[in-house]
Every structure is written in structure tokens, then in C-alpha cells.
PDB file of C-alpha atoms and ligand atoms in Angstrom:
ATOM      1  CA  MET A 111     -16.096  -1.536 -25.464  1.00 96.00           C
ATOM      2  CA  LYS A 112     -15.002   0.325 -28.565  1.00 98.00           C
ATOM      3  CA  ILE A 113     -16.722   2.289 -31.285  1.00 98.00           C
ATOM      4  CA  LEU A 114     -15.778   1.529 -34.885  1.00 98.00           C
ATOM      5  CA  CYS A 115     -16.748   4.084 -37.515  1.00 98.00           C
ATOM      6  CA  VAL A 116     -16.583   4.347 -41.262  1.00 96.00           C
ATOM      7  CA  GLY A 117     -15.852   7.433 -43.342  1.00 92.00           C
ATOM      8  CA  ARG A 118     -17.277   8.204 -46.796  1.00 90.00           C
ATOM      9  CA  ASN A 119     -19.789   5.372 -46.946  1.00 94.00           C
ATOM     10  CA  TYR A 120     -22.292   7.367 -49.024  1.00 94.00           C
ATOM     11  CA  ALA A 121     -21.281   8.659 -52.452  1.00 89.00           C
ATOM     12  CA  GLU A 122     -23.228  11.942 -52.089  1.00 88.00           C
ATOM     13  CA  HIS A 123     -21.507  12.726 -48.776  1.00 85.00           C
ATOM     14  CA  ALA A 124     -18.032  11.964 -50.173  1.00 79.00           C
ATOM     15  CA  LYS A 125     -18.846  14.423 -52.956  1.00 85.00           C
ATOM     16  CA  GLU A 126     -20.020  17.226 -50.630  1.00 85.00           C
ATOM     17  CA  LEU A 127     -16.640  17.159 -48.825  1.00 83.00           C
ATOM     18  CA  ASN A 128     -14.702  16.837 -52.114  1.00 83.00           C
ATOM     19  CA  ASN A 129     -13.487  13.331 -51.291  1.00 84.00           C
ATOM     20  CA  ALA A 130     -13.052  10.408 -53.692  1.00 83.00           C
ATOM     21  CA  VAL A 131     -15.300   7.345 -53.227  1.00 81.00           C
ATOM     22  CA  PRO A 132     -13.025   4.766 -51.535  1.00 82.00           C
ATOM     23  CA  ALA A 133     -12.184   1.273 -52.819  1.00 87.00           C
ATOM     24  CA  ASP A 134     -12.106  -0.124 -49.262  1.00 92.00           C
ATOM     25  CA  PRO A 135     -13.986   1.181 -46.201  1.00 94.00           C
ATOM     26  CA  ILE A 136     -12.155   3.952 -44.301  1.00 94.00           C
ATOM     27  CA  ILE A 137     -12.177   2.895 -40.652  1.00 97.00           C
ATOM     28  CA  PHE A 138     -11.546   4.925 -37.514  1.00 97.00           C
ATOM     29  CA  MET A 139     -12.339   4.458 -33.823  1.00 98.00           C
ATOM     30  CA  LYS A 140     -13.737   6.357 -30.892  1.00 98.00           C
ATOM     31  CA  PRO A 141     -12.959   5.358 -27.282  1.00 98.00           C
ATOM     32  CA  PRO A 142     -15.648   4.582 -24.647  1.00 97.00           C
ATOM     33  CA  SER A 143     -15.153   8.128 -23.262  1.00 97.00           C
ATOM     34  CA  ALA A 144     -16.647   9.471 -26.510  1.00 98.00           C
ATOM     35  CA  VAL A 145     -20.110   8.153 -25.635  1.00 97.00           C
ATOM     36  CA  LEU A 146     -22.866  10.671 -24.919  1.00 96.00           C
ATOM     37  CA  ARG A 147     -26.070   8.964 -23.812  1.00 87.00           C
ATOM     38  CA  GLU A 148     -29.481   9.622 -25.284  1.00 70.00           C
ATOM     39  CA  SER A 149     -30.768  12.915 -23.987  1.00 80.00           C
ATOM     40  CA  LYS A 150     -27.669  14.507 -22.456  1.00 91.00           C
ATOM     41  CA  PRO A 151     -26.654  17.952 -23.770  1.00 96.00           C
ATOM     42  CA  PHE A 152     -23.594  18.289 -25.981  1.00 97.00           C
ATOM     43  CA  TYR A 153     -21.159  21.054 -24.975  1.00 98.00           C
ATOM     44  CA  ILE A 154     -19.150  22.441 -27.896  1.00 98.00           C
ATOM     45  CA  PRO A 155     -15.490  21.910 -26.912  1.00 98.00           C
ATOM     46  CA  GLU A 156     -13.223  24.959 -26.629  1.00 97.00           C
ATOM     47  CA  PHE A 157     -10.666  23.675 -29.171  1.00 98.00           C
ATOM     48  CA  THR A 158     -12.887  23.973 -32.247  1.00 98.00           C
ATOM     49  CA  ASN A 159     -14.882  26.633 -34.079  1.00 97.00           C
ATOM     50  CA  GLU A 160     -16.702  24.240 -36.400  1.00 98.00           C
ATOM     51  CA  VAL A 161     -18.421  21.142 -35.024  1.00 98.00           C
ATOM     52  CA  HIS A 162     -20.505  19.240 -37.583  1.00 98.00           C
ATOM     53  CA  TYR A 163     -23.322  16.770 -36.904  1.00 98.00           C
ATOM     54  CA  GLU A 164     -23.292  13.458 -38.822  1.00 97.00           C
ATOM     55  CA  LEU A 165     -26.345  11.276 -38.254  1.00 98.00           C
ATOM     56  CA  GLU A 166     -25.667   7.581 -38.827  1.00 98.00           C
ATOM     57  CA  LEU A 167     -27.280   4.175 -38.517  1.00 98.00           C
ATOM     58  CA  ILE A 168     -25.569   2.322 -35.689  1.00 98.00           C
ATOM     59  CA  VAL A 169     -25.600  -1.344 -34.645  1.00 98.00           C
ATOM     60  CA  LYS A 170     -24.440  -3.108 -31.500  1.00 98.00           C
ATOM     61  CA  ILE A 171     -22.243  -6.203 -31.574  1.00 98.00           C
ATOM     62  CA  CYS A 172     -23.718  -9.161 -29.628  1.00 98.00           C
ATOM     63  CA  LYS A 173     -21.018 -11.814 -30.122  1.00 97.00           C
ATOM     64  CA  ASN A 174     -17.222 -11.841 -30.224  1.00 98.00           C
ATOM     65  CA  GLY A 175     -15.773 -12.461 -33.657  1.00 98.00           C
ATOM     66  CA  LYS A 176     -12.632 -12.297 -35.769  1.00 98.00           C
ATOM     67  CA  TYR A 177     -12.402 -12.795 -39.552  1.00 98.00           C
ATOM     68  CA  ILE A 178     -16.189 -12.821 -39.775  1.00 98.00           C
ATOM     69  CA  ASP A 179     -17.552 -14.101 -43.095  1.00 98.00           C
ATOM     70  CA  PRO A 180     -19.920 -11.506 -44.653  1.00 96.00           C
ATOM     71  CA  ALA A 181     -22.511 -14.277 -45.105  1.00 96.00           C
ATOM     72  CA  PHE A 182     -22.641 -14.774 -41.324  1.00 96.00           C
ATOM     73  CA  ALA A 183     -22.048 -11.165 -40.207  1.00 96.00           C
ATOM     74  CA  ARG A 184     -25.757 -10.744 -39.527  1.00 94.00           C
ATOM     75  CA  ASN A 185     -25.411 -13.056 -36.477  1.00 95.00           C
ATOM     76  CA  TYR A 186     -22.984 -10.644 -34.843  1.00 97.00           C
ATOM     77  CA  TYR A 187     -25.336  -7.683 -34.232  1.00 97.00           C
ATOM     78  CA  ASP A 188     -28.798  -7.653 -32.747  1.00 96.00           C
ATOM     79  CA  GLU A 189     -29.649  -4.030 -31.938  1.00 98.00           C
ATOM     80  CA  VAL A 190     -29.969  -0.945 -34.105  1.00 98.00           C
ATOM     81  CA  SER A 191     -30.342   2.780 -33.488  1.00 97.00           C
ATOM     82  CA  VAL A 192     -29.157   6.139 -34.782  1.00 98.00           C
ATOM     83  CA  GLY A 193     -26.147   8.043 -33.484  1.00 98.00           C
ATOM     84  CA  ILE A 194     -24.399  11.330 -34.113  1.00 98.00           C
ATOM     85  CA  ASP A 195     -20.728  11.295 -35.045  1.00 98.00           C
ATOM     86  CA  PHE A 196     -19.784  14.820 -33.938  1.00 98.00           C
ATOM     87  CA  THR A 197     -16.762  16.018 -35.892  1.00 98.00           C
ATOM     88  CA  ALA A 198     -14.485  19.027 -35.349  1.00 98.00           C
ATOM     89  CA  ARG A 199     -14.421  19.749 -39.076  1.00 97.00           C
ATOM     90  CA  ASP A 200     -11.918  22.625 -38.878  1.00 97.00           C
ATOM     91  CA  ILE A 201      -9.377  20.431 -37.071  1.00 97.00           C
ATOM     92  CA  GLN A 202     -10.071  17.437 -39.304  1.00 96.00           C
ATOM     93  CA  GLN A 203      -9.505  19.531 -42.426  1.00 96.00           C
ATOM     94  CA  LYS A 204      -6.225  20.895 -41.098  1.00 97.00           C
ATOM     95  CA  LEU A 205      -4.941  17.425 -40.169  1.00 96.00           C
ATOM     96  CA  LYS A 206      -6.072  15.926 -43.489  1.00 93.00           C
ATOM     97  CA  ASN A 207      -4.237  18.657 -45.385  1.00 95.00           C
ATOM     98  CA  GLN A 208      -1.084  17.752 -43.471  1.00 96.00           C
ATOM     99  CA  GLY A 209      -1.606  14.019 -44.098  1.00 95.00           C
ATOM    100  CA  HIS A 210      -1.962  13.342 -40.357  1.00 96.00           C
ATOM    101  CA  PRO A 211      -4.426  11.071 -38.507  1.00 94.00           C
ATOM    102  CA  TRP A 212      -7.576  12.946 -37.492  1.00 93.00           C
ATOM    103  CA  GLU A 213      -8.273  11.245 -34.139  1.00 95.00           C
ATOM    104  CA  ILE A 214      -8.623  14.460 -32.116  1.00 97.00           C
ATOM    105  CA  ALA A 215     -11.225  15.768 -34.572  1.00 98.00           C
ATOM    106  CA  LYS A 216     -13.376  12.632 -34.304  1.00 98.00           C
ATOM    107  CA  ALA A 217     -12.741  10.789 -31.036  1.00 98.00           C
ATOM    108  CA  PHE A 218     -12.934  13.558 -28.443  1.00 98.00           C
ATOM    109  CA  ASP A 219     -15.114  13.261 -25.312  1.00 98.00           C
ATOM    110  CA  HIS A 220     -18.877  13.059 -26.004  1.00 98.00           C
ATOM    111  CA  SER A 221     -18.399  13.000 -29.784  1.00 98.00           C
ATOM    112  CA  ALA A 222     -20.568   9.861 -30.135  1.00 98.00           C
ATOM    113  CA  VAL A 223     -24.242  10.405 -29.322  1.00 97.00           C
ATOM    114  CA  ILE A 224     -26.025   7.057 -28.964  1.00 97.00           C
ATOM    115  CA  GLY A 225     -29.794   6.798 -29.482  1.00 97.00           C
ATOM    116  CA  THR A 226     -32.167   4.363 -27.791  1.00 96.00           C
ATOM    117  CA  TRP A 227     -31.440   0.810 -28.948  1.00 97.00           C
ATOM    118  CA  LEU A 228     -34.119  -1.230 -30.710  1.00 97.00           C
ATOM    119  CA  PRO A 229     -33.999  -4.967 -31.388  1.00 97.00           C
ATOM    120  CA  TYR A 230     -32.871  -5.712 -34.944  1.00 95.00           C
ATOM    121  CA  THR A 231     -35.953  -7.761 -35.747  1.00 91.00           C
ATOM    122  CA  GLU A 232     -36.640  -9.963 -38.784  1.00 87.00           C
ATOM    123  CA  GLU A 233     -38.862  -7.167 -40.070  1.00 89.00           C
ATOM    124  CA  LYS A 234     -36.052  -4.598 -39.798  1.00 88.00           C
ATOM    125  CA  LYS A 235     -33.614  -7.037 -41.356  1.00 86.00           C
ATOM    126  CA  HIS A 236     -35.790  -7.288 -44.448  1.00 87.00           C
ATOM    127  CA  SER A 237     -36.554  -3.590 -44.793  1.00 91.00           C
ATOM    128  CA  ASP A 238     -34.473  -0.782 -46.221  1.00 96.00           C
ATOM    129  CA  LEU A 239     -33.969   1.328 -43.084  1.00 97.00           C
ATOM    130  CA  THR A 240     -34.406   5.081 -43.369  1.00 98.00           C
ATOM    131  CA  PHE A 241     -33.207   7.670 -40.891  1.00 98.00           C
ATOM    132  CA  GLN A 242     -33.423  11.408 -40.510  1.00 98.00           C
ATOM    133  CA  LEU A 243     -31.961  14.274 -38.509  1.00 98.00           C
ATOM    134  CA  LEU A 244     -33.931  17.386 -37.608  1.00 98.00           C
ATOM    135  CA  LYS A 245     -32.097  20.525 -36.521  1.00 98.00           C
ATOM    136  CA  ASN A 246     -34.392  22.970 -34.723  1.00 98.00           C
ATOM    137  CA  GLY A 247     -37.346  21.115 -36.228  1.00 98.00           C
ATOM    138  CA  GLU A 248     -36.100  21.299 -39.849  1.00 98.00           C
ATOM    139  CA  PRO A 249     -34.918  18.162 -41.694  1.00 98.00           C
ATOM    140  CA  VAL A 250     -31.185  18.467 -42.512  1.00 98.00           C
ATOM    141  CA  GLN A 251     -30.168  14.865 -43.246  1.00 97.00           C
ATOM    142  CA  SER A 252     -32.084  11.918 -44.687  1.00 97.00           C
ATOM    143  CA  GLY A 253     -30.486   8.525 -45.218  1.00 96.00           C
ATOM    144  CA  VAL A 254     -31.470   5.211 -46.776  1.00 97.00           C
ATOM    145  CA  GLN A 255     -29.565   2.080 -45.843  1.00 96.00           C
ATOM    146  CA  SER A 256     -29.388   0.880 -49.465  1.00 95.00           C
ATOM    147  CA  ASP A 257     -27.369   3.991 -50.408  1.00 95.00           C
ATOM    148  CA  MET A 258     -24.415   2.729 -48.359  1.00 96.00           C
ATOM    149  CA  ILE A 259     -21.369   1.935 -50.482  1.00 95.00           C
ATOM    150  CA  PHE A 260     -20.434  -0.878 -48.067  1.00 96.00           C
ATOM    151  CA  GLY A 261     -23.396  -2.573 -46.350  1.00 96.00           C
ATOM    152  CA  ILE A 262     -23.411  -3.388 -42.639  1.00 96.00           C
ATOM    153  CA  ASP A 263     -22.419  -7.038 -43.173  1.00 96.00           C
ATOM    154  CA  GLN A 264     -19.539  -6.056 -45.457  1.00 96.00           C
ATOM    155  CA  LEU A 265     -18.345  -3.468 -42.926  1.00 97.00           C
ATOM    156  CA  ILE A 266     -18.389  -5.988 -40.092  1.00 97.00           C
ATOM    157  CA  ALA A 267     -16.478  -8.543 -42.168  1.00 97.00           C
ATOM    158  CA  TYR A 268     -13.889  -5.942 -43.123  1.00 98.00           C
ATOM    159  CA  MET A 269     -13.468  -4.427 -39.644  1.00 98.00           C
ATOM    160  CA  SER A 270     -13.081  -7.878 -38.050  1.00 98.00           C
ATOM    161  CA  ARG A 271     -10.008  -8.591 -40.180  1.00 97.00           C
ATOM    162  CA  PHE A 272      -8.135  -5.941 -38.201  1.00 98.00           C
ATOM    163  CA  PHE A 273      -9.990  -5.684 -34.885  1.00 98.00           C
ATOM    164  CA  LYS A 274     -11.602  -8.480 -32.944  1.00 98.00           C
ATOM    165  CA  LEU A 275     -15.226  -7.466 -32.526  1.00 98.00           C
ATOM    166  CA  GLN A 276     -16.428  -7.872 -28.963  1.00 98.00           C
ATOM    167  CA  PHE A 277     -19.768  -7.991 -27.226  1.00 98.00           C
ATOM    168  CA  GLY A 278     -21.018  -4.427 -26.690  1.00 98.00           C
ATOM    169  CA  ASP A 279     -18.937  -2.781 -29.417  1.00 98.00           C
ATOM    170  CA  ILE A 280     -20.809  -0.193 -31.487  1.00 98.00           C
ATOM    171  CA  ILE A 281     -20.539   0.280 -35.252  1.00 98.00           C
ATOM    172  CA  PHE A 282     -21.232   3.702 -36.810  1.00 98.00           C
ATOM    173  CA  THR A 283     -22.015   2.978 -40.466  1.00 98.00           C
ATOM    174  CA  GLY A 284     -21.283   6.360 -42.056  1.00 97.00           C
ATOM    175  CA  THR A 285     -23.217   9.533 -42.743  1.00 96.00           C
ATOM    176  CA  PRO A 286     -25.300  10.521 -45.765  1.00 95.00           C
ATOM    177  CA  ALA A 287     -25.091  13.970 -47.365  1.00 93.00           C
ATOM    178  CA  GLY A 288     -26.288  17.074 -45.553  1.00 94.00           C
ATOM    179  CA  VAL A 289     -23.700  17.391 -42.777  1.00 96.00           C
ATOM    180  CA  GLY A 290     -23.385  20.843 -41.298  1.00 97.00           C
ATOM    181  CA  PRO A 291     -22.363  22.927 -38.291  1.00 98.00           C
ATOM    182  CA  VAL A 292     -24.034  23.212 -34.894  1.00 98.00           C
ATOM    183  CA  LYS A 293     -24.134  26.243 -32.659  1.00 98.00           C
ATOM    184  CA  ILE A 294     -25.089  26.844 -29.047  1.00 98.00           C
ATOM    185  CA  GLY A 295     -28.861  26.620 -28.644  1.00 98.00           C
ATOM    186  CA  ASP A 296     -29.420  24.120 -31.469  1.00 98.00           C
ATOM    187  CA  HIS A 297     -31.700  21.165 -30.844  1.00 98.00           C
ATOM    188  CA  LEU A 298     -31.044  17.907 -32.714  1.00 97.00           C
ATOM    189  CA  GLU A 299     -33.484  15.014 -33.097  1.00 97.00           C
ATOM    190  CA  GLY A 300     -32.635  11.682 -34.726  1.00 97.00           C
ATOM    191  CA  PHE A 301     -35.233   9.335 -36.204  1.00 98.00           C
ATOM    192  CA  LEU A 302     -35.128   5.734 -37.393  1.00 97.00           C
ATOM    193  CA  GLY A 303     -38.096   5.504 -39.745  1.00 96.00           C
ATOM    194  CA  LYS A 304     -40.776   7.425 -37.853  1.00 96.00           C
ATOM    195  CA  GLU A 305     -39.414   6.636 -34.419  1.00 97.00           C
ATOM    196  CA  LYS A 306     -37.524   9.330 -32.540  1.00 97.00           C
ATOM    197  CA  LEU A 307     -34.580   7.626 -30.851  1.00 96.00           C
ATOM    198  CA  LEU A 308     -32.329  10.535 -29.991  1.00 96.00           C
ATOM    199  CA  HIS A 309     -32.403  14.173 -29.017  1.00 96.00           C
ATOM    200  CA  CYS A 310     -29.594  16.428 -28.020  1.00 96.00           C
ATOM    201  CA  ASP A 311     -29.324  20.075 -26.977  1.00 97.00           C
ATOM    202  CA  VAL A 312     -26.171  21.879 -28.053  1.00 98.00           C
ATOM    203  CA  LYS A 313     -24.700  24.064 -25.292  1.00 97.00           C
TER     204      LYS A 313
HETATM  205 ZN1   ZN B  31     -19.237   9.795 -39.573  1.00 53.41          ZN
END
């Protein structure tokens, strides 16, 4: 199982970090050891002084595929949830400035919080999914699926040109604007529509 993620998939978020809007999706991966299940606490790692939350729509791959046509990409995922792509922003910034890969800032242990999976029903397929993150009860991020620069089907088609998608793989589809730091004692809650699918205590 692997986790495939996309950077800068919302124009407003690219802007808030002073990044250009990309011509092709920016893809990176997290290993299985990055997974943090539903309600487990997140411990801020010792190597960073600035961990940011990024709430994202996530989907689970249900069928192996390579060179998937965007028109058929929909058949390759059947569950949806929200996840947090925890990012060591200080380390990422330093590595970016040096032109280096930012793996250690993104793929460290427990950096991928996975919410409760829901079936990707016909109804969900035909609606514009919204999602929201509350930090200590206050809304800090709100996303709408239609604001994505590259839609889920396009992302899957693109990713599958380079990486065979396999049953159980998870796709993080990018974060909207509003990312920010967490500190010990924070409580994060992730919603898909009105449904709370994730909560996480920061320790
Ligand atoms: Zn992200």
C-alpha cells in the first residue's frame, strides 16, 4: 500500500505559500508507516518546530491500474474520506530553498491521518463535496471539490502514468487555503459535508 499526494491543487493555497499554480500536478508519496488511524493522537516529532495541518479529500483505490484513462478513472476508487497531510513546514521550506526533495518534511511517521472511510456512492459522485477542519472548535479550513485545479479523475490518470495504482492505495487530493501550525494540546476535527470523520489530539 502506498499513499500518493498532490501539492498545490488549489489556487488559493498555492498563493498563500507564494507558489506558482502548476501546469501539471505535483506528486509526492508517503509510505505505509506514515498512516495514523482515525482517533489516535499525533505526537509532534522532535526534528521540527513548525508542523502544519493540511486537511484534504482522500479516496481509496479499489482496482489495480496503469495508464488509466480519465474517462474511466472513476471505476478505480470506491471510498472517500478526509485526511490530514501533516507537514514539517520549516524543514520543507529549507529543502525547497536548496532545490532538494522534501520527503522528510512530508513522509515522516504518522504524517498521514486517515478518517473513517465512506462508500463513494452515486449521490456523492454527483455532488460537489465540501470538507472542513476545526481546530479547537474553530473552523480553519473549508474546501470545495470543484475548486481543485486537477480533479480526482485527472489526478488518477496522471499518477497512473508513473506509478501502477494498486488495491488499497490512498490518494490525498491536495489542501485548500488556510493551512497553519499545530501545537501541543490542539484538537483537530475533520468533516466531510456535515459528517465528522476524523479527530486527532496533538501531543
Ligand atoms: Zn497536502
